[in-house]
Each structure stands twice: as C-alpha cells, then as structure tokens.
Amino acid sequence: KAFQELVSMYKQDVYSTYTLIWGKSGEDHTHQSYFYAKNEYDVLNRFYAENDATTVMFYSLKINPLS
C-alpha cells in the first residue's frame, strides 16, 4: 500500500507539455499554444482563463512526446 501511495504522489507532480490548436471566430486560420501542465483539464482551465469561451474554439489538444 505504501508503494501505491508513493506512485500516486509521483503522478500528481508529473508535468507534461501539451499543444493546443485553436481558432478565433471571424478568423480563417488557427493558432497553436503550448502549455506545461499536470493534465488536460489544467491546460483547458489555463486557456479559458485567458480567452473568452464565446469567441474561441479549440480543435485539438495533444500531449507532446518526451524526448
């Protein structure tokens, strides 16, 4: 059980890089934003904290491979 707790604690502190592809209404091109976050929910929370959900749409969110 102690090992499972240790693994759980480790997973909580692991950050990954993510690429988010999104667009603004009225524009004919997409944007790419990069995030360093714990999970996908953290990425979306950060993205929508800086952008109005009524004027932007995200198309793709992917975790970047480790090098």
GROMACS .gro file of N, CA, C and O in nm:
model
  268
    1LYS      N    1   0.083  -0.120   0.000
    1LYS     CA    2   0.000   0.000   0.000
    1LYS      C    3   0.087   0.126   0.000
    1LYS      O    4   0.052   0.225  -0.064
    2ALA      N    5   0.197   0.124   0.067
    2ALA     CA    6   0.286   0.240   0.071
    2ALA      C    7   0.340   0.269  -0.069
    2ALA      O    8   0.355   0.386  -0.107
    3PHE      N    9   0.368   0.165  -0.146
    3PHE     CA   10   0.417   0.183  -0.282
    3PHE      C   11   0.311   0.251  -0.368
    3PHE      O   12   0.342   0.342  -0.445
    4GLN      N   13   0.185   0.210  -0.355
    4GLN     CA   14   0.077   0.271  -0.431
    4GLN      C   15   0.060   0.419  -0.396
    4GLN      O   16   0.034   0.502  -0.482
    5GLU      N   17   0.076   0.452  -0.269
    5GLU     CA   18   0.068   0.592  -0.227
    5GLU      C   19   0.182   0.674  -0.287
    5GLU      O   20   0.163   0.787  -0.330
    6LEU      N   21   0.301   0.614  -0.291
    6LEU     CA   22   0.417   0.681  -0.348
    6LEU      C   23   0.396   0.705  -0.498
    6LEU      O   24   0.423   0.814  -0.549
    7VAL      N   25   0.346   0.605  -0.569
    7VAL     CA   26   0.319   0.621  -0.712
    7VAL      C   27   0.212   0.727  -0.734
    7VAL      O   28   0.224   0.810  -0.823
    8SER      N   29   0.110   0.727  -0.652
    8SER     CA   30   0.003   0.825  -0.664
    8SER      C   31   0.057   0.966  -0.642
    8SER      O   32   0.023   1.059  -0.715
    9MET      N   33   0.142   0.986  -0.543
    9MET     CA   34   0.202   1.117  -0.516
    9MET      C   35   0.289   1.159  -0.633
    9MET      O   36   0.289   1.274  -0.674
   10TYR      N   37   0.365   1.064  -0.690
   10TYR     CA   38   0.453   1.095  -0.803
   10TYR      C   39   0.370   1.140  -0.924
   10TYR      O   40   0.402   1.239  -0.989
   11LYS      N   41   0.261   1.070  -0.953
   11LYS     CA   42   0.178   1.104  -1.067
   11LYS      C   43   0.115   1.241  -1.053
   11LYS      O   44   0.093   1.310  -1.152
   12GLN      N   45   0.087   1.284  -0.933
   12GLN     CA   46   0.027   1.415  -0.911
   12GLN      C   47   0.124   1.527  -0.944
   12GLN      O   48   0.083   1.636  -0.979
   13ASP      N   49   0.253   1.502  -0.932
   13ASP     CA   50   0.353   1.606  -0.954
   13ASP      C   51   0.417   1.600  -1.092
   13ASP      O   52   0.507   1.676  -1.121
   14VAL      N   53   0.371   1.511  -1.179
   14VAL     CA   54   0.429   1.499  -1.311
   14VAL      C   55   0.364   1.600  -1.405
   14VAL      O   56   0.243   1.607  -1.417
   15TYR      N   57   0.448   1.679  -1.468
   15TYR     CA   58   0.402   1.776  -1.566
   15TYR      C   59   0.444   1.730  -1.704
   15TYR      O   60   0.549   1.668  -1.720
   16SER      N   61   0.363   1.761  -1.804
   16SER     CA   62   0.393   1.729  -1.942
   16SER      C   63   0.371   1.853  -2.027
   16SER      O   64   0.308   1.948  -1.983
   17THR      N   65   0.423   1.848  -2.149
   17THR     CA   66   0.398   1.959  -2.241
   17THR      C   67   0.283   1.920  -2.334
   17THR      O   68   0.270   1.805  -2.374
   18TYR      N   69   0.201   2.019  -2.364
   18TYR     CA   70   0.082   1.999  -2.446
   18TYR      C   71   0.079   2.103  -2.558
   18TYR      O   72   0.128   2.215  -2.540
   19THR      N   73   0.022   2.065  -2.669
   19THR     CA   74  -0.003   2.157  -2.779
   19THR      C   75  -0.153   2.168  -2.798
   19THR      O   76  -0.223   2.067  -2.812
   20LEU      N   77  -0.202   2.291  -2.799
   20LEU     CA   78  -0.344   2.319  -2.818
   20LEU      C   79  -0.359   2.396  -2.949
   20LEU      O   80  -0.295   2.499  -2.968
   21ILE      N   81  -0.442   2.344  -3.038
   21ILE     CA   82  -0.472   2.413  -3.164
   21ILE      C   83  -0.612   2.472  -3.150
   21ILE      O   84  -0.706   2.401  -3.114
   22TRP      N   85  -0.623   2.602  -3.178
   22TRP     CA   86  -0.748   2.672  -3.156
   22TRP      C   87  -0.766   2.783  -3.258
   22TRP      O   88  -0.673   2.817  -3.330
   23GLY      N   89  -0.886   2.837  -3.263
   23GLY     CA   90  -0.914   2.947  -3.354
   23GLY      C   91  -1.010   3.047  -3.292
   23GLY      O   92  -1.082   3.016  -3.198
   24LYS      N   93  -1.005   3.169  -3.345
   24LYS     CA   94  -1.097   3.275  -3.303
   24LYS      C   95  -1.206   3.287  -3.406
   24LYS      O   96  -1.181   3.273  -3.526
   25SER      N   97  -1.327   3.313  -3.360
   25SER     CA   98  -1.436   3.333  -3.456
   25SER      C   99  -1.407   3.455  -3.542
   25SER      O  100  -1.356   3.556  -3.493
   26GLY      N  101  -1.434   3.442  -3.671
   26GLY     CA  102  -1.408   3.550  -3.764
   26GLY      C  103  -1.271   3.541  -3.830
   26GLY      O  104  -1.244   3.615  -3.924
   27GLU      N  105  -1.185   3.452  -3.785
   27GLU     CA  106  -1.053   3.434  -3.846
   27GLU      C  107  -1.053   3.307  -3.930
   27GLU      O  108  -1.124   3.212  -3.900
   28ASP      N  109  -0.971   3.307  -4.033
   28ASP     CA  110  -0.965   3.190  -4.120
   28ASP      C  111  -0.838   3.107  -4.100
   28ASP      O  112  -0.803   3.025  -4.184
   29HIS      N  113  -0.770   3.128  -3.990
   29HIS     CA  114  -0.651   3.048  -3.961
   29HIS      C  115  -0.655   3.001  -3.815
   29HIS      O  116  -0.734   3.051  -3.735
   30THR      N  117  -0.572   2.905  -3.785
   30THR     CA  118  -0.567   2.851  -3.649
   30THR      C  119  -0.441   2.901  -3.578
   30THR      O  120  -0.348   2.950  -3.640
   31HIS      N  121  -0.443   2.887  -3.448
   31HIS     CA  122  -0.330   2.924  -3.362
   31HIS      C  123  -0.283   2.800  -3.288
   31HIS      O  124  -0.362   2.708  -3.264
   32GLN      N  125  -0.158   2.799  -3.250
   32GLN     CA  126  -0.106   2.693  -3.166
   32GLN      C  127  -0.054   2.755  -3.037
   32GLN      O  128   0.018   2.855  -3.041
   33SER      N  129  -0.091   2.695  -2.927
   33SER     CA  130  -0.041   2.738  -2.796
   33SER      C  131   0.020   2.618  -2.728
   33SER      O  132  -0.026   2.505  -2.745
   34TYR      N  133   0.123   2.643  -2.651
   34TYR     CA  134   0.194   2.536  -2.581
   34TYR      C  135   0.181   2.557  -2.432
   34TYR      O  136   0.191   2.670  -2.383
   35PHE      N  137   0.160   2.448  -2.361
   35PHE     CA  138   0.141   2.453  -2.216
   35PHE      C  139   0.226   2.348  -2.149
   35PHE      O  140   0.250   2.241  -2.204
   36TYR      N  141   0.266   2.379  -2.029
   36TYR     CA  142   0.334   2.286  -1.940
   36TYR      C  143   0.240   2.267  -1.823
   36TYR      O  144   0.218   2.360  -1.744
   37ALA      N  145   0.178   2.149  -1.813
   37ALA     CA  146   0.070   2.131  -1.716
   37ALA      C  147   0.066   1.987  -1.665
   37ALA      O  148   0.129   1.898  -1.720
   38LYS      N  149  -0.013   1.968  -1.559
   38LYS     CA  150  -0.029   1.836  -1.499
   38LYS      C  151  -0.119   1.745  -1.582
   38LYS      O  152  -0.098   1.625  -1.587
   39ASN      N  153  -0.223   1.804  -1.645
   39ASN     CA  154  -0.317   1.721  -1.721
   39ASN      C  155  -0.394   1.811  -1.819
   39ASN      O  156  -0.376   1.932  -1.822
   40GLU      N  157  -0.481   1.746  -1.896
   40GLU     CA  158  -0.557   1.818  -1.999
   40GLU      C  159  -0.651   1.922  -1.938
   40GLU      O  160  -0.672   2.028  -1.995
   41TYR      N  161  -0.709   1.889  -1.824
   41TYR     CA  162  -0.801   1.984  -1.758
   41TYR      C  163  -0.728   2.111  -1.717
   41TYR      O  164  -0.781   2.221  -1.728
   42ASP      N  165  -0.606   2.095  -1.670
   42ASP     CA  166  -0.525   2.210  -1.632
   42ASP      C  167  -0.497   2.299  -1.754
   42ASP      O  168  -0.503   2.422  -1.746
   43VAL      N  169  -0.469   2.236  -1.868
   43VAL     CA  170  -0.445   2.312  -1.992
   43VAL      C  171  -0.568   2.393  -2.029
   43VAL      O  172  -0.560   2.513  -2.055
   44LEU      N  173  -0.684   2.327  -2.031
   44LEU     CA  174  -0.806   2.397  -2.071
   44LEU      C  175  -0.844   2.507  -1.972
   44LEU      O  176  -0.891   2.615  -2.012
   45ASN      N  177  -0.824   2.482  -1.843
   45ASN     CA  178  -0.851   2.587  -1.744
   45ASN      C  179  -0.763   2.709  -1.767
   45ASN      O  180  -0.809   2.823  -1.760
   46ARG      N  181  -0.635   2.686  -1.795
   46ARG     CA  182  -0.545   2.797  -1.821
   46ARG      C  183  -0.581   2.870  -1.950
   46ARG      O  184  -0.577   2.993  -1.957
   47PHE      N  185  -0.616   2.792  -2.053
   47PHE     CA  186  -0.652   2.852  -2.181
   47PHE      C  187  -0.775   2.940  -2.168
   47PHE      O  188  -0.776   3.055  -2.212
   48TYR      N  189  -0.880   2.888  -2.108
   48TYR     CA  190  -1.005   2.964  -2.097
   48TYR      C  191  -0.997   3.074  -1.991
   48TYR      O  192  -1.080   3.165  -1.992
   49ALA      N  193  -0.900   3.070  -1.904
   49ALA     CA  194  -0.881   3.180  -1.809
   49ALA      C  195  -0.833   3.306  -1.882
   49ALA      O  196  -0.858   3.418  -1.838
   50GLU      N  197  -0.766   3.287  -1.995
   50GLU     CA  198  -0.712   3.399  -2.072
   50GLU      C  199  -0.792   3.430  -2.198
   50GLU      O  200  -0.764   3.528  -2.266
   51ASN      N  201  -0.890   3.345  -2.232
   51ASN     CA  202  -0.966   3.362  -2.355
   51ASN      C  203  -1.115   3.349  -2.327
   51ASN      O  204  -1.156   3.270  -2.242
   52ASP      N  205  -1.193   3.424  -2.400
   52ASP     CA  206  -1.338   3.421  -2.387
   52ASP      C  207  -1.393   3.298  -2.458
   52ASP      O  208  -1.374   3.283  -2.580
   53ALA      N  209  -1.460   3.212  -2.386
   53ALA     CA  210  -1.511   3.087  -2.442
   53ALA      C  211  -1.613   3.110  -2.552
   53ALA      O  212  -1.638   3.020  -2.632
   54THR      N  213  -1.672   3.229  -2.560
   54THR     CA  214  -1.771   3.256  -2.664
   54THR      C  215  -1.706   3.300  -2.795
   54THR      O  216  -1.774   3.304  -2.898
   55THR      N  217  -1.577   3.332  -2.794
   55THR     CA  218  -1.512   3.380  -2.916
   55THR      C  219  -1.401   3.289  -2.965
   55THR      O  220  -1.342   3.316  -3.069
   56VAL      N  221  -1.369   3.185  -2.892
   56VAL     CA  222  -1.263   3.093  -2.935
   56VAL      C  223  -1.315   2.949  -2.932
   56VAL      O  224  -1.408   2.916  -2.859
   57MET      N  225  -1.252   2.867  -3.014
   57MET     CA  226  -1.287   2.725  -3.020
   57MET      C  227  -1.157   2.646  -3.026
   57MET      O  228  -1.067   2.681  -3.103
   58PHE      N  229  -1.145   2.544  -2.944
   58PHE     CA  230  -1.025   2.463  -2.956
   58PHE      C  231  -1.056   2.341  -3.040
   58PHE      O  232  -1.163   2.283  -3.034
   59TYR      N  233  -0.960   2.306  -3.126
   59TYR     CA  234  -0.978   2.198  -3.222
   59TYR      C  235  -0.903   2.071  -3.182
   59TYR      O  236  -0.947   1.961  -3.212
   60SER      N  237  -0.790   2.089  -3.119
   60SER     CA  238  -0.707   1.973  -3.090
   60SER      C  239  -0.623   2.000  -2.965
   60SER      O  240  -0.569   2.110  -2.949
   61LEU      N  241  -0.612   1.900  -2.883
   61LEU     CA  242  -0.525   1.908  -2.765
   61LEU      C  243  -0.449   1.777  -2.760
   61LEU      O  244  -0.509   1.669  -2.756
   62LYS      N  245  -0.317   1.787  -2.763
   62LYS     CA  246  -0.238   1.664  -2.759
   62LYS      C  247  -0.121   1.680  -2.663
   62LYS      O  248  -0.069   1.789  -2.644
   63ILE      N  249  -0.086   1.569  -2.604
   63ILE     CA  250   0.032   1.566  -2.518
   63ILE      C  251   0.153   1.543  -2.608
   63ILE      O  252   0.148   1.464  -2.703
   64ASN      N  253   0.257   1.621  -2.587
   64ASN     CA  254   0.377   1.609  -2.670
   64ASN      C  255   0.464   1.494  -2.621
   64ASN      O  256   0.474   1.470  -2.500
   65PRO      N  257   0.529   1.424  -2.712
   65PRO     CA  258   0.613   1.312  -2.671
   65PRO      C  259   0.735   1.359  -2.593
   65PRO      O  260   0.784   1.470  -2.613
   66LEU      N  261   0.780   1.274  -2.505
   66LEU     CA  262   0.902   1.302  -2.431
   66LEU      C  263   1.020   1.276  -2.520
   66LEU      O  264   1.020   1.182  -2.600
   67SER      N  265   1.124   1.358  -2.509
   67SER     CA  266   1.240   1.336  -2.594
   67SER      C  267   1.346   1.256  -2.522
   67SER      O  268   1.347   1.234  -2.408
   0.00000   0.00000   0.00000
